[in-house]
CSV table of C-alpha atoms in Angstrom, one decimal:
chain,number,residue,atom,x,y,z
R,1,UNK,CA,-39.7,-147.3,90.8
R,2,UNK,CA,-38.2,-149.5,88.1
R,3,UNK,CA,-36.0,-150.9,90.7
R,4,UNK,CA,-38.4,-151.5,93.0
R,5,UNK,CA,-40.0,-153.8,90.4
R,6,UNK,CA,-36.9,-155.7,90.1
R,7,UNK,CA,-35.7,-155.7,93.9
R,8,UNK,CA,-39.5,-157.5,94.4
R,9,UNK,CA,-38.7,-160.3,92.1
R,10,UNK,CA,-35.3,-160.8,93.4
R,11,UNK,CA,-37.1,-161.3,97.4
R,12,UNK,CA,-39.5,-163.8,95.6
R,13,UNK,CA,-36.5,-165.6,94.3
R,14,UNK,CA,-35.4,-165.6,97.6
R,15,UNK,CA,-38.6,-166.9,99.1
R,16,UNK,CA,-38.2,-169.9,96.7
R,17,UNK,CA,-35.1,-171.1,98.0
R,18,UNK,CA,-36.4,-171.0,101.8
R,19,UNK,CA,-39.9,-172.7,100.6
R,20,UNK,CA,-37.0,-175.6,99.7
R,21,UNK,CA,-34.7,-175.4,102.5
R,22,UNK,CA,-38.2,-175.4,104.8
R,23,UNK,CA,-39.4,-178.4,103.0
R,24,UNK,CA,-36.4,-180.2,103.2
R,25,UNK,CA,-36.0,-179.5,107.3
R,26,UNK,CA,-39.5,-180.0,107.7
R,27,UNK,CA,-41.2,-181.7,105.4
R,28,UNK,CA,-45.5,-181.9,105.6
R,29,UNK,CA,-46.4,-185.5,105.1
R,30,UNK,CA,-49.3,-187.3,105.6
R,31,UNK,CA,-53.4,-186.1,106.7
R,32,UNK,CA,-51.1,-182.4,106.7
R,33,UNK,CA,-50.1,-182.7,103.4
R,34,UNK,CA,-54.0,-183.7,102.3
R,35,UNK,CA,-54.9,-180.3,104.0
R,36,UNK,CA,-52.3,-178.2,102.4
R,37,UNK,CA,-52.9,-179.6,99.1
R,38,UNK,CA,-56.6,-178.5,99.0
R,39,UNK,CA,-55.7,-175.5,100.6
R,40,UNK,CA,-53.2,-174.9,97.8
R,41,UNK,CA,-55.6,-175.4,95.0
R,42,UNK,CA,-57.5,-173.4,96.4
R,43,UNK,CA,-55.2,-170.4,96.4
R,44,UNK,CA,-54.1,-171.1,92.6
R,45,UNK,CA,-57.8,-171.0,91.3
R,46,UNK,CA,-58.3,-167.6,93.4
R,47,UNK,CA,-55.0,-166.4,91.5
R,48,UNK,CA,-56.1,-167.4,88.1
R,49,UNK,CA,-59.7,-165.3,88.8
R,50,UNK,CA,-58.2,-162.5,90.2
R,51,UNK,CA,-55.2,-162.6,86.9
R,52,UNK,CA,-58.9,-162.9,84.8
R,53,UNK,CA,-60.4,-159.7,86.8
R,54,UNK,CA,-57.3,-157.9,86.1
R,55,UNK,CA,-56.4,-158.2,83.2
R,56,UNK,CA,-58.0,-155.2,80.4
R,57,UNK,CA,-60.1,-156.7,77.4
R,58,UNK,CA,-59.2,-153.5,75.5
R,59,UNK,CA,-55.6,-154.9,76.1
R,60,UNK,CA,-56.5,-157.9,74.9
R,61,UNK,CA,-58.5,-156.4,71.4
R,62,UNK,CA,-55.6,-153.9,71.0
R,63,UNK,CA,-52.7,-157.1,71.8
R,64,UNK,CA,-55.1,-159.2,69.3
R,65,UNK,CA,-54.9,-157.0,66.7
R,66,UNK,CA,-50.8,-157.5,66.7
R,67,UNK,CA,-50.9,-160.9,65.8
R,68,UNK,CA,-47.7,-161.5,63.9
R,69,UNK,CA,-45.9,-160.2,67.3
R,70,UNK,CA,-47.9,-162.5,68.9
R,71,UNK,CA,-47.3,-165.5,66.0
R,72,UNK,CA,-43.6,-164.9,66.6
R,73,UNK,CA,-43.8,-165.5,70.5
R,74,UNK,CA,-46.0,-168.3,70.3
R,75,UNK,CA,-43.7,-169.8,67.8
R,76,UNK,CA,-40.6,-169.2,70.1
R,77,UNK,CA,-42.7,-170.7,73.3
R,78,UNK,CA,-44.2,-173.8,72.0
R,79,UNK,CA,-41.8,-174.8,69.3
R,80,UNK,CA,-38.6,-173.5,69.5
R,81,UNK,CA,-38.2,-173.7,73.3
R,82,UNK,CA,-39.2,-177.7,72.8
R,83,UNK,CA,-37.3,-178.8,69.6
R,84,UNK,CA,-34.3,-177.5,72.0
R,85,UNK,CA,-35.5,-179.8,74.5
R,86,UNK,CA,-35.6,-182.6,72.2
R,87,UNK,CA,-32.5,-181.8,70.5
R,88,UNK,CA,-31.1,-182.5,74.3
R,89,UNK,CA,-32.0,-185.5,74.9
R,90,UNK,CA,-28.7,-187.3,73.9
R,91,UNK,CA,-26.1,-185.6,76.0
R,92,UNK,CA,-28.8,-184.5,78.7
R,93,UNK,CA,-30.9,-187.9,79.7
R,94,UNK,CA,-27.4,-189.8,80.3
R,95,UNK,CA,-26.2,-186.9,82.8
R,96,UNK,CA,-29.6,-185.8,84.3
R,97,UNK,CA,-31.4,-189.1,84.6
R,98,UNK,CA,-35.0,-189.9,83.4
R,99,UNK,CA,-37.0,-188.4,85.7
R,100,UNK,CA,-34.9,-184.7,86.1
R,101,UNK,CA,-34.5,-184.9,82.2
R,102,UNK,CA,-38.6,-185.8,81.8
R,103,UNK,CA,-39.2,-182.0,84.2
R,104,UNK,CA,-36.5,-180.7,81.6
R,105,UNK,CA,-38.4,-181.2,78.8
R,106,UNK,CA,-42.0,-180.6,80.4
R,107,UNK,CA,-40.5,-177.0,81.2
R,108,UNK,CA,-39.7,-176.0,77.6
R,109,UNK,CA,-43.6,-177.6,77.0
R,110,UNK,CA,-44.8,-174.6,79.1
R,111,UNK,CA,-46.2,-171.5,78.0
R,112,UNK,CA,-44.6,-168.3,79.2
R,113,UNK,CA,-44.5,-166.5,82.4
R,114,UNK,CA,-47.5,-163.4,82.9
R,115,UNK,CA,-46.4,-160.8,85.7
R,116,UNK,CA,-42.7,-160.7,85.3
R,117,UNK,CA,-43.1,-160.9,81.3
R,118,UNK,CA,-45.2,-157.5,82.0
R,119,UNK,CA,-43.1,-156.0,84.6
R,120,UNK,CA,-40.0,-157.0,82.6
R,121,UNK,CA,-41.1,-155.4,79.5
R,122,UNK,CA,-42.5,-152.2,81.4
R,123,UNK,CA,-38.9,-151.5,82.9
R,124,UNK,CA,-37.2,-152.2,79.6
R,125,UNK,CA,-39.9,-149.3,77.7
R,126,UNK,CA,-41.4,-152.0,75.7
R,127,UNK,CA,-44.8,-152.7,74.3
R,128,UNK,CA,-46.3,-153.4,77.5
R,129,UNK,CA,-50.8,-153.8,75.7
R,130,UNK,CA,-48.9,-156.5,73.5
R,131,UNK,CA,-46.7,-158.0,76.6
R,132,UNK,CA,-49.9,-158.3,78.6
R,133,UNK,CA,-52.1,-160.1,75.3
R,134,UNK,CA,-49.1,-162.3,74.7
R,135,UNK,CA,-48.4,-163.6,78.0
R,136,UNK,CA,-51.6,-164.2,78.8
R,137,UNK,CA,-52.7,-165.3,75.4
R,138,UNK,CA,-49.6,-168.1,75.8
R,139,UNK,CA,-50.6,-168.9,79.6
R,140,UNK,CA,-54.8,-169.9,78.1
R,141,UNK,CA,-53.1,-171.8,74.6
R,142,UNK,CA,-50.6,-173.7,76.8
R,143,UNK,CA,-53.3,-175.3,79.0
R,144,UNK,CA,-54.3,-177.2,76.4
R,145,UNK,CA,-51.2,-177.8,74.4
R,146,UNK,CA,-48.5,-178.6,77.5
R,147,UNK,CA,-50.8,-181.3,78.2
R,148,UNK,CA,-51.1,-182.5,74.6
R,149,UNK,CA,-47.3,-182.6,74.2
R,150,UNK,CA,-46.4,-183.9,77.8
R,151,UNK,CA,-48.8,-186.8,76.3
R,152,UNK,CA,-46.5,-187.1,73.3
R,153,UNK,CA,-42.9,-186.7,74.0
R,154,UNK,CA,-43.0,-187.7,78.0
R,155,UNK,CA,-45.7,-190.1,79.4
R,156,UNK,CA,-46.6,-191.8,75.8
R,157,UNK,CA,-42.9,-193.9,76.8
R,158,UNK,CA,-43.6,-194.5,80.5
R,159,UNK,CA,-45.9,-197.2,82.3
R,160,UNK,CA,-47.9,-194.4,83.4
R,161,UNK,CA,-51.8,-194.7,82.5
R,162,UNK,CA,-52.4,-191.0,80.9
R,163,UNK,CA,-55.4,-189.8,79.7
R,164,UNK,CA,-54.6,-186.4,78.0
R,165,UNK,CA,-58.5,-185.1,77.7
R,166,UNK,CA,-58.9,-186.0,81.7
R,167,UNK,CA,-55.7,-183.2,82.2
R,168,UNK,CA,-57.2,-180.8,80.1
R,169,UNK,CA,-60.7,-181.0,82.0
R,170,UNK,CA,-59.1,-180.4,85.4
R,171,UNK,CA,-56.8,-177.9,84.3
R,172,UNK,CA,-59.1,-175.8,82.5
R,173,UNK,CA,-61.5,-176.0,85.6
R,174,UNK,CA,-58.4,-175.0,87.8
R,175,UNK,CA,-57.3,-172.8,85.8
R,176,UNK,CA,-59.2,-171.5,82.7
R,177,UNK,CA,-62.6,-170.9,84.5
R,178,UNK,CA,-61.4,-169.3,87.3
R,179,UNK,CA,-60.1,-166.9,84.9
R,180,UNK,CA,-62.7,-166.4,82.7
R,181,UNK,CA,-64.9,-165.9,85.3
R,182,UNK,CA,-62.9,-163.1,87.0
R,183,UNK,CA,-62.9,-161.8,83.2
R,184,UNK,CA,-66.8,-161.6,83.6
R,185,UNK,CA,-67.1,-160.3,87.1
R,186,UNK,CA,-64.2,-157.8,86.2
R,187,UNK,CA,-66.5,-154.5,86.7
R,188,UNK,CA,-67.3,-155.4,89.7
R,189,UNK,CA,-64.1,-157.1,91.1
R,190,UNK,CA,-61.4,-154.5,89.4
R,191,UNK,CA,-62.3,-151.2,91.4
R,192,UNK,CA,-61.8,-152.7,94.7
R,193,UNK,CA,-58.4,-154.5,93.4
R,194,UNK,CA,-57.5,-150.9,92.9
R,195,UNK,CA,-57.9,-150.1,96.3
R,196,UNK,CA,-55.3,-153.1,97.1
R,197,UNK,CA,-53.1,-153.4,94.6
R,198,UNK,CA,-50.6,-155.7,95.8
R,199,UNK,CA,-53.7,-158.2,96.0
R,200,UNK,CA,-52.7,-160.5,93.0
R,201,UNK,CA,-49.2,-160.2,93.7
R,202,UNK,CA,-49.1,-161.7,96.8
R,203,UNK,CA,-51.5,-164.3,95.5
R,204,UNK,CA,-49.1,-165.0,92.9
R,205,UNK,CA,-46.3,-165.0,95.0
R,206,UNK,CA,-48.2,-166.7,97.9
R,207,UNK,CA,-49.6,-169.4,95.6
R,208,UNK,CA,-46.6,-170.6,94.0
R,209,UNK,CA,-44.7,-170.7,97.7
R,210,UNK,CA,-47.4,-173.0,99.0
R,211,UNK,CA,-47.2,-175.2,95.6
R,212,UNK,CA,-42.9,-175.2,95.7
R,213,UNK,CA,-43.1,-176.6,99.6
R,214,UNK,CA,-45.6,-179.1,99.1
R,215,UNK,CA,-44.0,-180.3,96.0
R,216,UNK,CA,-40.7,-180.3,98.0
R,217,UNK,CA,-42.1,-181.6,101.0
R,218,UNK,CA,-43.2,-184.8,99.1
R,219,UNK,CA,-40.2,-185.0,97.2
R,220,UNK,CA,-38.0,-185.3,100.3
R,221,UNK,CA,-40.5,-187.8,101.7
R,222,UNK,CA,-39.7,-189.7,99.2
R,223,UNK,CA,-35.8,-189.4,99.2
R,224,UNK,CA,-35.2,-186.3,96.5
R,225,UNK,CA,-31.9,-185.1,98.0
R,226,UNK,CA,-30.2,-188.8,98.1
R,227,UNK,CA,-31.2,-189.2,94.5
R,228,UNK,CA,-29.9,-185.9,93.4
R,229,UNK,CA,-26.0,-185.3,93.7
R,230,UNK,CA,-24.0,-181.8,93.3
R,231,UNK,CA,-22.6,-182.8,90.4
R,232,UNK,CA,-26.2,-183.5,88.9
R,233,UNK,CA,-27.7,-180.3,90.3
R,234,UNK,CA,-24.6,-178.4,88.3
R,235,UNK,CA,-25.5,-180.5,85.7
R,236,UNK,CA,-28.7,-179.1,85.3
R,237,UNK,CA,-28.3,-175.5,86.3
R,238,UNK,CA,-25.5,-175.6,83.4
R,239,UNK,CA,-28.1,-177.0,80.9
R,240,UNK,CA,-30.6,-174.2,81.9
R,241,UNK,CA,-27.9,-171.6,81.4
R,242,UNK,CA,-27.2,-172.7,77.9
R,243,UNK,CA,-31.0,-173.2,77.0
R,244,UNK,CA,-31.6,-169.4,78.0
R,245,UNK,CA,-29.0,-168.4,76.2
R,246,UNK,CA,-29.5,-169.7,73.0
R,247,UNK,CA,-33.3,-168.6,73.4
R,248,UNK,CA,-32.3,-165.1,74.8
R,249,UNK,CA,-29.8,-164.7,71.6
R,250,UNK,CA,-32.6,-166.0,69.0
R,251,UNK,CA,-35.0,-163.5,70.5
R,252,UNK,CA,-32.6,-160.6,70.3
R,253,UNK,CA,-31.8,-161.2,66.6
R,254,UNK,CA,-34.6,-162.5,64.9
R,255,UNK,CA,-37.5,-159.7,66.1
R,256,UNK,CA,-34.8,-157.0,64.6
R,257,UNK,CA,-34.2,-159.1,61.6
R,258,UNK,CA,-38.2,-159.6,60.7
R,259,UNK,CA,-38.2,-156.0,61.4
R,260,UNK,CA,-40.2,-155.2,64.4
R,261,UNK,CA,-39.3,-151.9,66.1
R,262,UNK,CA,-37.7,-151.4,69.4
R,263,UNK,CA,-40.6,-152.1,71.8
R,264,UNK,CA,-42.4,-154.9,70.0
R,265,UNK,CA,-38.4,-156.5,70.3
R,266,UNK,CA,-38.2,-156.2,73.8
R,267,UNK,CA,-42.2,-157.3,74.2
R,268,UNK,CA,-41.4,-160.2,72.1
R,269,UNK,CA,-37.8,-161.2,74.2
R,270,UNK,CA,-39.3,-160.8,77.1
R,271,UNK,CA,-42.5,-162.9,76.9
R,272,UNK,CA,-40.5,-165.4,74.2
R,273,UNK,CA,-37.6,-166.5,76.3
R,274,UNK,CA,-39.9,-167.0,79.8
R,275,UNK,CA,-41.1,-170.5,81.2
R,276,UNK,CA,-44.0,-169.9,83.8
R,277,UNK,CA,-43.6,-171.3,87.4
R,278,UNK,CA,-47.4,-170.1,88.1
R,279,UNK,CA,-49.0,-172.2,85.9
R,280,UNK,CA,-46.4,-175.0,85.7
R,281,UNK,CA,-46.0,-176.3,89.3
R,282,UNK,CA,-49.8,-176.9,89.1
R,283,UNK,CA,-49.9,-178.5,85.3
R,284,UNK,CA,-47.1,-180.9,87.1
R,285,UNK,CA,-49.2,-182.0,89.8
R,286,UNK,CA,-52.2,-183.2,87.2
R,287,UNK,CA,-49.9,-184.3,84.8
R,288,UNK,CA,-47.1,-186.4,86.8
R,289,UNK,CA,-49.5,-188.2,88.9
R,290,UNK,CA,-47.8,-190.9,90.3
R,291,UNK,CA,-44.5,-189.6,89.4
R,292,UNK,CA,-42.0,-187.8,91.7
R,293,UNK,CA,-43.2,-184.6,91.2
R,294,UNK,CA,-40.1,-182.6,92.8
R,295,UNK,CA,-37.8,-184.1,90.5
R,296,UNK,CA,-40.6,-182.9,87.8
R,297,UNK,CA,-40.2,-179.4,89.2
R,298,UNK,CA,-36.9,-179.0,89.8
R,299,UNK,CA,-35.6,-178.1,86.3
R,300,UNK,CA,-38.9,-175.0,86.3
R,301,UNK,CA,-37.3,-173.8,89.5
R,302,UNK,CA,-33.9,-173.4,88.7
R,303,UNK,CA,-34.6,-172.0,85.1
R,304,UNK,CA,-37.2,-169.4,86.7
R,305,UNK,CA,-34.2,-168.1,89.1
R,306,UNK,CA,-31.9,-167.8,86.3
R,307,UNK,CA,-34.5,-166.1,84.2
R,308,UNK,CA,-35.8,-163.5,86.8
R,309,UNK,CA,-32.1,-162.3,87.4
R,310,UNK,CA,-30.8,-162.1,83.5
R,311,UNK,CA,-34.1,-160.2,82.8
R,312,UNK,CA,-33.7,-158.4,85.7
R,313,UNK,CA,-30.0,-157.1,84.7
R,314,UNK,CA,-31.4,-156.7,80.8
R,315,UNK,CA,-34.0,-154.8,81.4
R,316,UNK,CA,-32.7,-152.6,83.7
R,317,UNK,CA,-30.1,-151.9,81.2
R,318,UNK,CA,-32.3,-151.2,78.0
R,319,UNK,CA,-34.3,-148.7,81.1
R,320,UNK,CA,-31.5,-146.2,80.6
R,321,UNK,CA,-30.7,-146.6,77.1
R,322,UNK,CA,-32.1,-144.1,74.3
R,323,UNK,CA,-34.5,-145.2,72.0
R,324,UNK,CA,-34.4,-144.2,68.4
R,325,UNK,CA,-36.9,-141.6,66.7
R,326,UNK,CA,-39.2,-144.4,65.2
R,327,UNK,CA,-39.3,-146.4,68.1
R,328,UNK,CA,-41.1,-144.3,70.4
């Protein structure tokens, strides 16, 4: 079963590179694209109520009530993950360019990923009621702060017109209502998910597809592949690599050093060292308006793909090993 978990994420990952190979054969473009696009949103706020009608409130009052576990993620997501960005900027904006280095920094501004956080930390025998409060804790607190520090550190030095409060309205309506109204409507929306429960998965999944080829498609309209060479794309894939692993190591050592036990540590390296694709493809698309949104999402796409198969290969491991007395 705990395979299975892992073998589904792995097909999505594959998914994702056909959603970009598709796009970049055949491209939708013009009165299409309009369609899609509304389509697409769409789909995303159906996610987001259906992620709202699923999700437990006693998970979230028993995932509250942990909130120095939660503290430590948020600190990890929103700060940590960032001042790394930052740090970058030096070595990475010469090799990367402005644009692929802008959707580098934009993904450490996002909060952490939901289903595969929970999934992750499920396999691994981790605290899954504090997985489920902290992912989706970070996914509401990062529609309002993404925005707030994409203002800042990215479209406060371009000649883009940005009005931060305008982003926060639409994404909270895309977004944040959706799920609080499948929150409300849970007792009457949750039994018949039960009935079908790959329902929110293959919204998720379907969703995010959808987003990735219209992103794509728009991107190679506009000439994505003869502005990005090999050498860049290495480049950033080799930047990604490093910025996990520095974030994966932190995440390892510090829970066990502040003492948390075994499953708050795995909770807590799961949810702390994930970037959402879910909720960052459509952030990108209010956000970067007017900007060349594939090169925004480029950086998200290739992180997520490394992420998904180190977590897959971690957590599978810490599946079969023992845990201590205490930890259990």
């Amino acid at each position: 079963m705990k395979m299975l978990k892992l073998l589904a994420l792995d097909r999505f990952t594959i998914l994702l590179f056909v959603m970009v190979v598709l796009a970049s054969v055949l491209p939708i473009s013009g009165k299409a694209a309009e369609v899609f696009s509304v389509v697409t949103t769409v789909a995303i706020a159906i996610l987001f109520f259906l992620h709202g009608a699923k999700l437990s409130r006693q998970a979230v009052i028993d995932g509250i009530l942990h909130w120095k576990l939660h503290a430590l993620v948020f600190a990890f997501t929103f700060a940590l993950f960032p001042l790394l960005g930052l740090m970058a900027k030096p070595i990475l904006l010469p090799l990367l360019g402005k644009e692929l280095y802008w959707g580098f920094l934009f993904m450490c501004f996002l909060p952490s990923t939901v289903q595969s956080s929970i999934a992750f930390t499920s396999v691994a025998r981790g605290n899954v009621a504090a997985a489920v409060c902290s992912a989706s804790f970070s996914n509401l607190i990062g529609m309002f702060i993404t925005p707030i520090l994409v203002a800042f550190f990215i479209l406060s030095q371009s000649e883009h017109d940005f009005n931060p409060t305008a982003a926060i309205v639409k994404i909270t309506l895309l977004l944040l209502v959706p799920f609080i109204l499948g929150q409300v409507l849970r007792p009457y929306i949750y039994p018949h998910m039960q009935k079908f429960p790959s329902i929110v998965k293959s919204f998720d999944q379907g969703s995010i597809l959808m987003v990735v080829y219209g992103a794509f498609s728009g991107a190679v309209v506009a000439g994505l592949w003869h502005q990005v060479s090999g050498v860049t794309l290495f480049y950033l894939t080799f930047a990604c690599s490093v910025l996990l692993t520095v974030i994966m190591l932190l995440g390892f050592y510090i829970p066990k050093w502040l003492g948390f036990n075994m499953p708050d540590q795995r909770a807590i390296f799961f949810c702390g060292s994930k970037k959402t694709l879910a909720s960052g493809v459509p952030m990108a698309q209010i956000l970067f308006i007017g900007q060349p949104l594939g090169m925004i999402v480029l950086p998200i796409m290739i992180f997520h793909q490394i992420q998904l198969m180190v977590c897959g290969i971690l957590a599978n491991y810490w599946s079969k090993e023992p845990m201590k007395s205490g930890d259990e």
